[in-house]
Short mmCIF file of C-alpha atoms in Angstrom, two decimals:
data_model
loop_
_atom_site.label_atom_id
_atom_site.label_comp_id
_atom_site.label_asym_id
_atom_site.label_seq_id
_atom_site.Cartn_x
_atom_site.Cartn_y
_atom_site.Cartn_z
CA MET Q 18 97.82 116.63 59.50
CA LYS Q 19 97.44 120.33 58.84
CA ALA Q 20 100.80 121.83 59.77
CA HIS Q 21 101.03 125.35 61.06
CA LEU Q 22 103.37 126.71 58.39
CA SER Q 23 104.03 130.09 59.97
CA ASN Q 24 106.94 130.58 62.35
CA LYS Q 25 104.58 132.47 64.60
CA LYS Q 26 103.00 130.92 67.69
CA HIS Q 27 99.47 129.62 67.11
CA LEU Q 28 96.75 130.49 69.62
CA CYS Q 29 93.54 128.50 69.14
CA LEU Q 30 90.22 129.42 70.73
CA ILE Q 31 87.64 126.61 70.86
CA GLY Q 32 84.10 127.94 71.23
CA GLY Q 33 82.52 131.32 70.64
CA GLY Q 34 81.34 131.99 74.19
CA HIS Q 35 81.35 135.29 76.06
CA SER Q 36 84.97 134.99 77.26
CA HIS Q 37 86.34 134.38 73.77
CA ALA Q 38 84.28 137.22 72.28
CA ILE Q 39 85.92 139.52 74.84
CA VAL Q 40 89.39 138.13 74.04
CA ILE Q 41 88.87 138.79 70.32
CA LYS Q 42 87.55 142.30 71.04
CA GLN Q 43 90.68 143.05 73.09
CA LEU Q 44 92.87 141.68 70.29
CA LEU Q 45 91.03 144.00 67.91
CA GLU Q 46 92.12 146.93 70.09
CA LYS Q 47 95.66 145.62 70.75
CA PRO Q 48 96.71 143.18 68.00
CA LEU Q 49 99.49 140.63 68.56
CA SER Q 50 101.85 140.96 65.61
CA ASP Q 51 103.80 137.76 66.22
CA VAL Q 52 100.89 135.36 66.90
CA ASP Q 53 98.45 133.62 64.57
CA ILE Q 54 94.99 133.21 66.12
CA THR Q 55 92.19 130.85 65.15
CA LEU Q 56 88.65 130.66 66.52
CA ILE Q 57 86.82 127.35 66.05
CA SER Q 58 83.05 127.46 66.50
CA PRO Q 59 80.10 125.47 65.13
CA ASP Q 60 78.13 128.72 64.80
CA THR Q 61 78.91 131.98 63.04
CA HIS Q 62 76.80 133.88 65.59
CA THR Q 63 76.80 133.54 69.37
CA ALA Q 64 73.88 134.62 71.53
CA TYR Q 65 74.37 136.89 74.50
CA SER Q 66 72.64 134.82 77.18
CA GLY Q 67 71.39 137.84 79.11
CA MET Q 68 69.20 138.87 76.16
CA LEU Q 69 67.94 135.40 75.19
CA PRO Q 70 64.63 135.64 77.12
CA GLY Q 71 64.00 138.99 75.43
CA LEU Q 72 64.54 137.42 72.02
CA ILE Q 73 62.15 134.57 72.82
CA ALA Q 74 59.55 137.06 74.09
CA GLY Q 75 59.93 139.20 70.97
CA HIS Q 76 61.53 142.26 72.63
CA TYR Q 77 64.75 141.92 70.59
CA SER Q 78 65.67 140.98 67.06
CA PHE Q 79 68.21 138.23 66.32
CA GLU Q 80 70.85 140.80 65.38
CA GLU Q 81 70.40 142.81 68.57
CA CYS Q 82 71.32 139.92 70.85
CA HIS Q 83 73.84 137.95 68.76
CA ILE Q 84 77.54 138.58 68.21
CA ASP Q 85 78.62 137.98 64.62
CA LEU Q 86 81.74 135.92 65.33
CA HIS Q 87 82.80 135.70 61.70
CA ARG Q 88 82.71 139.45 61.24
CA LEU Q 89 84.36 140.08 64.63
CA CYS Q 90 87.20 137.73 63.64
CA GLN Q 91 87.62 139.50 60.30
CA TRP Q 92 87.93 142.86 62.06
CA ALA Q 93 90.46 141.46 64.55
CA GLY Q 94 92.55 139.54 62.01
CA VAL Q 95 91.56 136.21 63.55
CA ARG Q 96 91.02 133.16 61.37
CA PHE Q 97 87.50 131.76 61.76
CA VAL Q 98 86.94 128.02 61.34
CA ARG Q 99 83.37 126.77 61.41
CA GLY Q 100 83.44 123.36 63.02
CA ALA Q 101 82.65 121.36 66.14
CA VAL Q 102 85.60 119.91 68.03
CA ASP Q 103 85.18 116.25 68.96
CA ARG Q 104 88.58 115.70 70.60
CA ILE Q 105 92.04 117.09 71.07
CA ASN Q 106 95.43 115.48 71.58
CA PRO Q 107 97.10 117.55 74.31
CA ASP Q 108 100.41 115.68 73.90
CA LEU Q 109 100.69 116.38 70.15
CA GLN Q 110 98.82 119.70 70.58
CA VAL Q 111 96.33 118.90 67.85
CA ILE Q 112 92.59 119.67 67.55
CA HIS Q 113 90.27 117.31 65.69
CA CYS Q 114 86.97 118.36 64.08
CA PRO Q 115 84.78 116.11 61.90
CA LYS Q 116 85.32 116.69 58.16
CA LEU Q 117 88.22 119.09 58.80
CA LEU Q 118 91.95 118.60 58.76
CA PRO Q 119 93.57 118.49 62.21
CA ILE Q 120 94.68 121.87 63.54
CA LYS Q 121 97.96 122.28 65.41
CA TYR Q 122 98.21 124.73 68.30
CA ASP Q 123 100.81 126.13 70.67
CA LEU Q 124 98.37 127.68 73.13
CA LEU Q 125 94.74 126.69 73.53
CA SER Q 126 91.67 128.15 75.23
CA VAL Q 127 88.31 126.41 75.64
CA ASN Q 128 85.04 128.31 76.10
CA ILE Q 129 82.35 125.88 74.92
CA GLY Q 130 79.73 126.36 77.63
CA SER Q 131 77.54 123.53 78.88
CA HIS Q 132 74.25 121.83 78.09
CA PRO Q 133 71.40 120.52 80.26
CA ALA Q 134 72.39 117.27 82.01
CA ILE Q 135 69.77 115.06 80.34
CA LEU Q 136 71.79 111.89 79.69
CA ASN Q 137 70.09 110.02 82.56
CA ILE Q 138 66.60 110.81 81.28
CA ARG Q 139 65.51 108.15 78.79
CA GLY Q 140 64.54 109.67 75.43
CA ALA Q 141 65.65 113.20 76.33
CA GLU Q 142 68.27 113.38 73.57
CA ILE Q 143 65.53 112.66 71.02
CA TYR Q 144 62.48 114.43 72.44
CA GLY Q 145 62.14 117.87 73.97
CA HIS Q 146 64.40 120.84 73.31
CA ALA Q 147 67.48 121.61 75.38
CA ILE Q 148 67.96 125.32 76.11
CA LYS Q 149 71.62 124.88 75.10
CA PRO Q 150 73.11 124.95 72.53
CA VAL Q 151 71.14 128.18 72.14
CA SER Q 152 71.28 128.12 68.33
CA ASN Q 153 69.54 124.73 68.23
CA PHE Q 154 66.89 125.80 70.72
CA LEU Q 155 66.04 128.99 68.83
CA LEU Q 156 65.78 127.05 65.56
CA HIS Q 157 63.26 124.63 67.12
CA TRP Q 158 61.32 127.35 68.95
CA PHE Q 159 60.81 129.62 65.94
CA SER Q 160 60.04 126.64 63.73
CA TRP Q 161 57.38 125.45 66.22
CA LEU Q 162 55.88 128.95 66.38
CA GLN Q 163 55.61 129.09 62.60
CA SER Q 164 54.15 125.60 62.23
CA HIS Q 165 51.48 126.24 64.91
CA ALA Q 166 50.57 129.79 63.89
CA GLU Q 167 47.19 128.67 62.49
CA SER Q 168 46.51 125.92 65.05
CA LYS Q 169 43.14 126.05 66.79
CA GLN Q 170 44.06 123.41 69.36
CA ASN Q 171 45.21 124.39 72.82
CA GLN Q 172 48.93 123.69 73.24
CA HIS Q 173 50.76 122.58 76.38
CA ILE Q 174 54.17 124.15 77.00
CA VAL Q 175 56.32 122.40 79.61
CA VAL Q 176 59.67 123.61 80.94
CA VAL Q 177 61.71 121.14 82.99
CA GLY Q 178 63.95 123.05 85.39
CA SER Q 179 63.06 125.74 87.93
CA GLY Q 180 66.28 127.75 87.98
CA ALA Q 181 66.59 131.23 86.52
CA ALA Q 182 67.02 129.97 82.94
CA GLY Q 183 63.94 127.75 83.02
CA ILE Q 184 61.69 130.36 84.60
CA GLU Q 185 62.84 133.23 82.39
CA VAL Q 186 62.42 131.15 79.23
CA LEU Q 187 58.96 129.91 80.27
CA LEU Q 188 57.76 133.44 81.07
CA ALA Q 189 59.22 134.70 77.77
CA MET Q 190 57.40 131.98 75.80
CA HIS Q 191 54.19 132.77 77.69
CA TYR Q 192 54.50 136.46 76.81
CA ARG Q 193 55.22 135.71 73.14
CA LEU Q 194 52.21 133.41 72.71
CA GLN Q 195 49.83 135.60 74.70
CA ASN Q 196 50.76 138.90 73.05
CA THR Q 197 52.02 138.30 69.51
CA THR Q 198 50.32 135.10 68.28
CA ALA Q 199 46.87 133.52 68.05
CA ILE Q 200 48.16 130.33 69.70
CA THR Q 201 46.36 129.36 72.90
CA ALA Q 202 48.32 127.39 75.47
CA THR Q 203 48.60 126.15 79.02
CA TYR Q 204 51.94 126.10 80.83
CA THR Q 205 53.70 123.89 83.37
CA LEU Q 206 57.01 124.35 85.16
CA ILE Q 207 58.60 121.14 86.49
CA ASN Q 208 60.46 121.69 89.76
CA ALA Q 209 62.76 118.95 91.08
CA ASN Q 210 63.92 120.91 94.13
CA SER Q 211 62.36 121.92 97.44
CA THR Q 212 61.52 125.29 95.89
CA ILE Q 213 62.11 127.24 92.69
CA LEU Q 214 65.18 129.48 92.21
CA THR Q 215 67.16 127.74 94.96
CA THR Q 216 70.15 130.10 94.62
CA HIS Q 217 68.02 133.19 95.28
CA ASN Q 218 66.50 134.62 98.44
CA ARG Q 219 63.03 133.80 99.74
CA THR Q 220 61.56 137.13 98.63
CA VAL Q 221 62.63 136.48 95.03
CA GLN Q 222 61.25 132.94 95.19
CA ASN Q 223 57.91 134.11 96.57
CA PHE Q 224 57.65 136.89 93.99
CA PHE Q 225 58.08 134.45 91.10
CA LEU Q 226 55.74 131.87 92.64
CA SER Q 227 53.08 134.56 92.91
CA HIS Q 228 53.79 135.81 89.38
CA LEU Q 229 53.53 132.29 87.94
CA ARG Q 230 50.19 131.78 89.75
CA SER Q 231 48.88 135.11 88.42
CA LEU Q 232 49.52 133.84 84.87
CA ASN Q 233 47.88 130.46 85.61
CA ILE Q 234 51.21 128.69 85.14
CA THR Q 235 51.27 125.40 87.05
CA VAL Q 236 54.32 124.48 89.13
CA ARG Q 237 54.56 120.72 89.44
CA ASN Q 238 57.10 119.03 91.69
CA GLY Q 239 58.85 115.84 90.65
CA HIS Q 240 61.70 114.20 88.78
CA ILE Q 241 61.41 113.22 85.11
CA SER Q 242 62.56 109.68 84.31
CA SER Q 243 61.76 109.52 80.57
CA ILE Q 244 60.04 111.20 77.65
CA ASP Q 245 58.47 110.14 74.36
CA GLN Q 246 56.99 112.14 71.50
CA ASP Q 247 54.02 113.45 73.49
CA MET Q 248 54.40 112.43 77.13
CA LEU Q 249 56.72 113.12 80.07
CA TYR Q 250 57.02 110.34 82.67
CA PHE Q 251 57.85 111.00 86.32
CA GLN Q 252 59.82 108.77 88.68
CA ASP Q 253 56.68 108.30 90.82
CA GLY Q 254 54.88 106.67 87.88
CA SER Q 255 52.72 109.65 86.88
CA SER Q 256 52.85 111.29 83.47
CA LEU Q 257 52.16 114.60 81.74
CA GLU Q 258 51.20 115.26 78.13
CA TYR Q 259 53.03 118.05 76.30
CA ASP Q 260 53.25 119.77 72.92
CA PHE Q 261 56.54 121.66 73.37
CA ALA Q 262 58.96 120.60 76.11
CA VAL Q 263 62.10 122.45 77.15
CA TRP Q 264 65.07 121.04 79.08
CA ALA Q 265 66.50 123.70 81.39
CA ILE Q 266 67.91 121.53 84.19
CA HIS Q 267 71.35 121.83 85.80
CA ALA Q 268 74.45 122.08 83.62
CA GLY Q 269 76.16 119.05 82.12
CA ALA Q 270 79.60 118.92 80.54
CA TYR Q 271 80.47 118.07 76.95
CA SER Q 272 82.24 114.72 76.82
CA TRP Q 273 85.28 115.45 74.64
CA PRO Q 274 87.48 117.26 77.22
CA ALA Q 275 87.50 114.28 79.59
CA GLU Q 276 87.80 111.87 76.66
CA SER Q 277 90.84 113.89 75.51
CA SER Q 278 92.61 113.22 78.83
CA LEU Q 279 92.19 116.73 80.20
CA THR Q 280 91.85 116.65 83.96
CA CYS Q 281 88.17 117.21 84.75
CA ASP Q 282 86.03 117.16 87.88
CA ALA Q 283 83.51 114.40 88.62
CA ARG Q 284 80.95 116.01 86.29
CA GLY Q 285 83.34 116.39 83.35
CA PHE Q 286 84.20 120.09 83.60
CA ILE Q 287 87.83 121.11 82.90
CA MET Q 288 89.64 121.81 86.16
CA VAL Q 289 91.49 125.12 86.08
CA ASP Q 290 93.69 126.96 88.57
CA GLN Q 291 93.50 130.59 89.73
CA TYR Q 292 94.87 131.68 86.34
CA LEU Q 293 92.08 129.86 84.42
CA ARG Q 294 94.71 127.38 83.25
CA SER Q 295 94.30 123.60 83.17
CA ILE Q 296 95.73 122.19 86.39
CA THR Q 297 97.69 119.60 84.39
CA HIS Q 298 98.22 121.18 80.93
CA HIS Q 299 99.65 124.67 81.32
CA ASN Q 300 99.23 125.58 77.64
CA ILE Q 301 95.46 125.03 77.88
CA PHE Q 302 93.01 127.49 79.44
CA ALA Q 303 89.26 127.15 80.02
CA THR Q 304 86.55 129.58 81.10
CA GLY Q 305 82.80 129.86 81.57
CA ASP Q 306 80.51 126.92 82.15
CA CYS Q 307 82.94 124.34 80.75
CA ALA Q 308 85.50 125.13 83.46
CA ALA Q 309 85.65 123.99 87.08
CA PHE Q 310 87.47 126.74 88.98
CA SER Q 311 89.54 124.73 91.48
CA PRO Q 312 90.23 127.48 94.07
CA GLN Q 313 86.48 127.61 94.79
CA ALA Q 314 83.27 126.27 93.24
CA LEU Q 315 81.51 128.83 91.03
CA PRO Q 316 77.88 128.78 89.85
CA LYS Q 317 77.30 128.06 86.17
CA ALA Q 318 76.29 131.64 85.37
CA GLY Q 319 77.05 133.81 82.36
CA VAL Q 320 78.34 136.60 84.59
CA PHE Q 321 81.48 134.59 85.30
CA ALA Q 322 82.22 133.95 81.63
CA VAL Q 323 81.95 137.70 81.01
CA ARG Q 324 84.12 138.62 84.00
CA GLN Q 325 86.69 135.95 83.14
CA GLY Q 326 87.15 137.39 79.64
CA PRO Q 327 89.63 140.18 80.52
CA ALA Q 328 91.57 137.88 82.89
CA LEU Q 329 91.76 135.20 80.20
CA SER Q 330 92.94 137.71 77.59
CA ASN Q 331 95.63 139.00 79.93
CA ASN Q 332 96.88 135.50 80.80
CA LEU Q 333 96.91 134.26 77.20
CA ILE Q 334 99.03 137.26 76.21
CA ALA Q 335 101.22 136.83 79.31
CA THR Q 336 101.82 133.17 78.42
CA LEU Q 337 102.78 134.06 74.85
CA THR Q 338 105.07 136.88 75.97
CA LYS Q 339 106.45 134.99 78.99
CA LYS Q 340 105.18 137.50 81.50
CA GLU Q 341 103.59 137.00 84.90
CA LEU Q 342 100.03 135.67 84.97
CA ARG Q 343 97.35 137.33 87.09
CA PRO Q 344 94.85 135.33 89.13
CA PHE Q 345 91.15 135.60 88.42
CA LYS Q 346 89.39 136.80 91.57
CA PRO Q 347 85.66 136.00 91.43
CA GLN Q 348 83.26 138.19 93.32
CA GLN Q 349 81.62 136.57 96.33
CA ARG Q 350 78.13 137.66 95.32
CA PHE Q 351 76.82 138.94 92.03
CA LEU Q 352 73.73 140.82 90.96
CA SER Q 353 71.16 138.85 88.97
CA LEU Q 354 68.59 140.63 86.83
CA LEU Q 355 65.73 138.22 86.10
CA THR Q 356 63.10 139.02 83.48
CA THR Q 357 59.42 138.23 83.99
CA GLY Q 358 58.26 137.89 80.38
CA ARG Q 359 57.05 141.43 79.82
CA LYS Q 360 59.36 144.46 79.99
CA HIS Q 361 59.71 144.06 83.73
CA ALA Q 362 62.49 142.50 85.80
CA VAL Q 363 63.70 141.57 89.27
CA ALA Q 364 67.06 142.47 90.80
CA SER Q 365 68.45 139.82 93.16
CA ARG Q 366 71.69 139.77 95.15
CA GLY Q 367 72.04 138.01 98.49
CA PHE Q 368 69.04 139.25 100.52
CA PHE Q 369 68.55 142.19 98.14
CA PHE Q 370 65.33 142.38 96.07
CA LEU Q 371 63.91 145.03 93.76
CA GLN Q 372 61.40 144.75 90.96
CA GLY Q 373 59.75 146.93 88.36
CA LYS Q 374 59.72 148.13 84.77
CA TRP Q 375 62.67 150.37 85.56
CA VAL Q 376 64.75 147.28 86.46
CA TRP Q 377 64.07 145.89 82.96
CA HIS Q 378 65.13 149.18 81.38
CA TRP Q 379 68.25 149.20 83.56
CA LYS Q 380 69.05 145.64 82.45
CA ASN Q 381 68.29 146.57 78.84
CA TYR Q 382 70.78 149.45 79.07
CA ILE Q 383 73.49 147.17 80.53
CA ASP Q 384 72.90 144.47 77.91
CA ARG Q 385 72.88 146.87 74.96
CA LYS Q 386 76.00 148.59 76.24
CA PHE Q 387 77.76 145.21 76.43
CA MET Q 388 76.71 144.30 72.90
CA GLN Q 389 77.97 147.63 71.52
CA HIS Q 390 81.51 146.45 72.19
CA PHE Q 391 81.17 143.83 69.43
CA HIS Q 392 79.86 146.09 66.69
CA PRO Q 393 82.85 148.26 65.66
#
């Protein structure tokens, strides 16, 4: 076992999500002199989810919408370990990663996100491309674009999932193919609900339905039961041929937290209290999609991971310095800015709806301002 040789306390951060990027940025501004800090992440760069559709569409470069975790850690004096955690031992306070020595911790925070819940769809772990982890999806998407650049055959792009992520990604792919490549394609959005964008108001739903129709994108209702290398199969017995399929369905949890005896909800997300602290292990915190906020259910949306960052940073420091923790108070409603493929976006909040090019530029300003924090 890798002992922590220093007499200092050891804070470990598992995952390079939005909350942890904010924690490291705050540590860069106000270093902790008596604490050793380690970030463990399988990727050296983490994508800012709000700019992902723009990257797919070709509006942004990789560098513009990714945080360089390795460099950020170097600036903040945080040790960076590239690895994927497969389990922890909360009793011994040890983290296990394949091919790495175990890492001992005193205080732990988990910000590993989620992935589409595809385990019940036969073949889905082999065929199709899950939108998360983002790094894997981007690798497959850009590889597919390159390999089909000279193709003369019409391609069929299918996105399974009619929430904001699925629709934004489909529209971004449509824009990319139509405007920057010679690839011809048809497009289908698979909707398993009564309507698309179920968490948004009717005006937003109708706008996107109309926009999809204007681009000749088919919306097909149904539930997928299985997939093979070129066909999607529905529960009603019908099927649909595809060339590039994307999984963008509801969020599923990674298995290792529950397998490590952390208390999780029925779906496998780590249950945390008002302080973002495990309800059973008070030296473990969790934020973002991987957490189940026990005071009230929260949507799996990037806005919460961002807003939880400062609260998490405060409570990690408070725990280390034995000061009073502050509760995280989520907003009741939050503004969503949904892109439509081109440099145009929709603003949605409750019954509120606005749309236009100016909304995209407003969103672009917000996103770029956020990213500036991570480029000292």
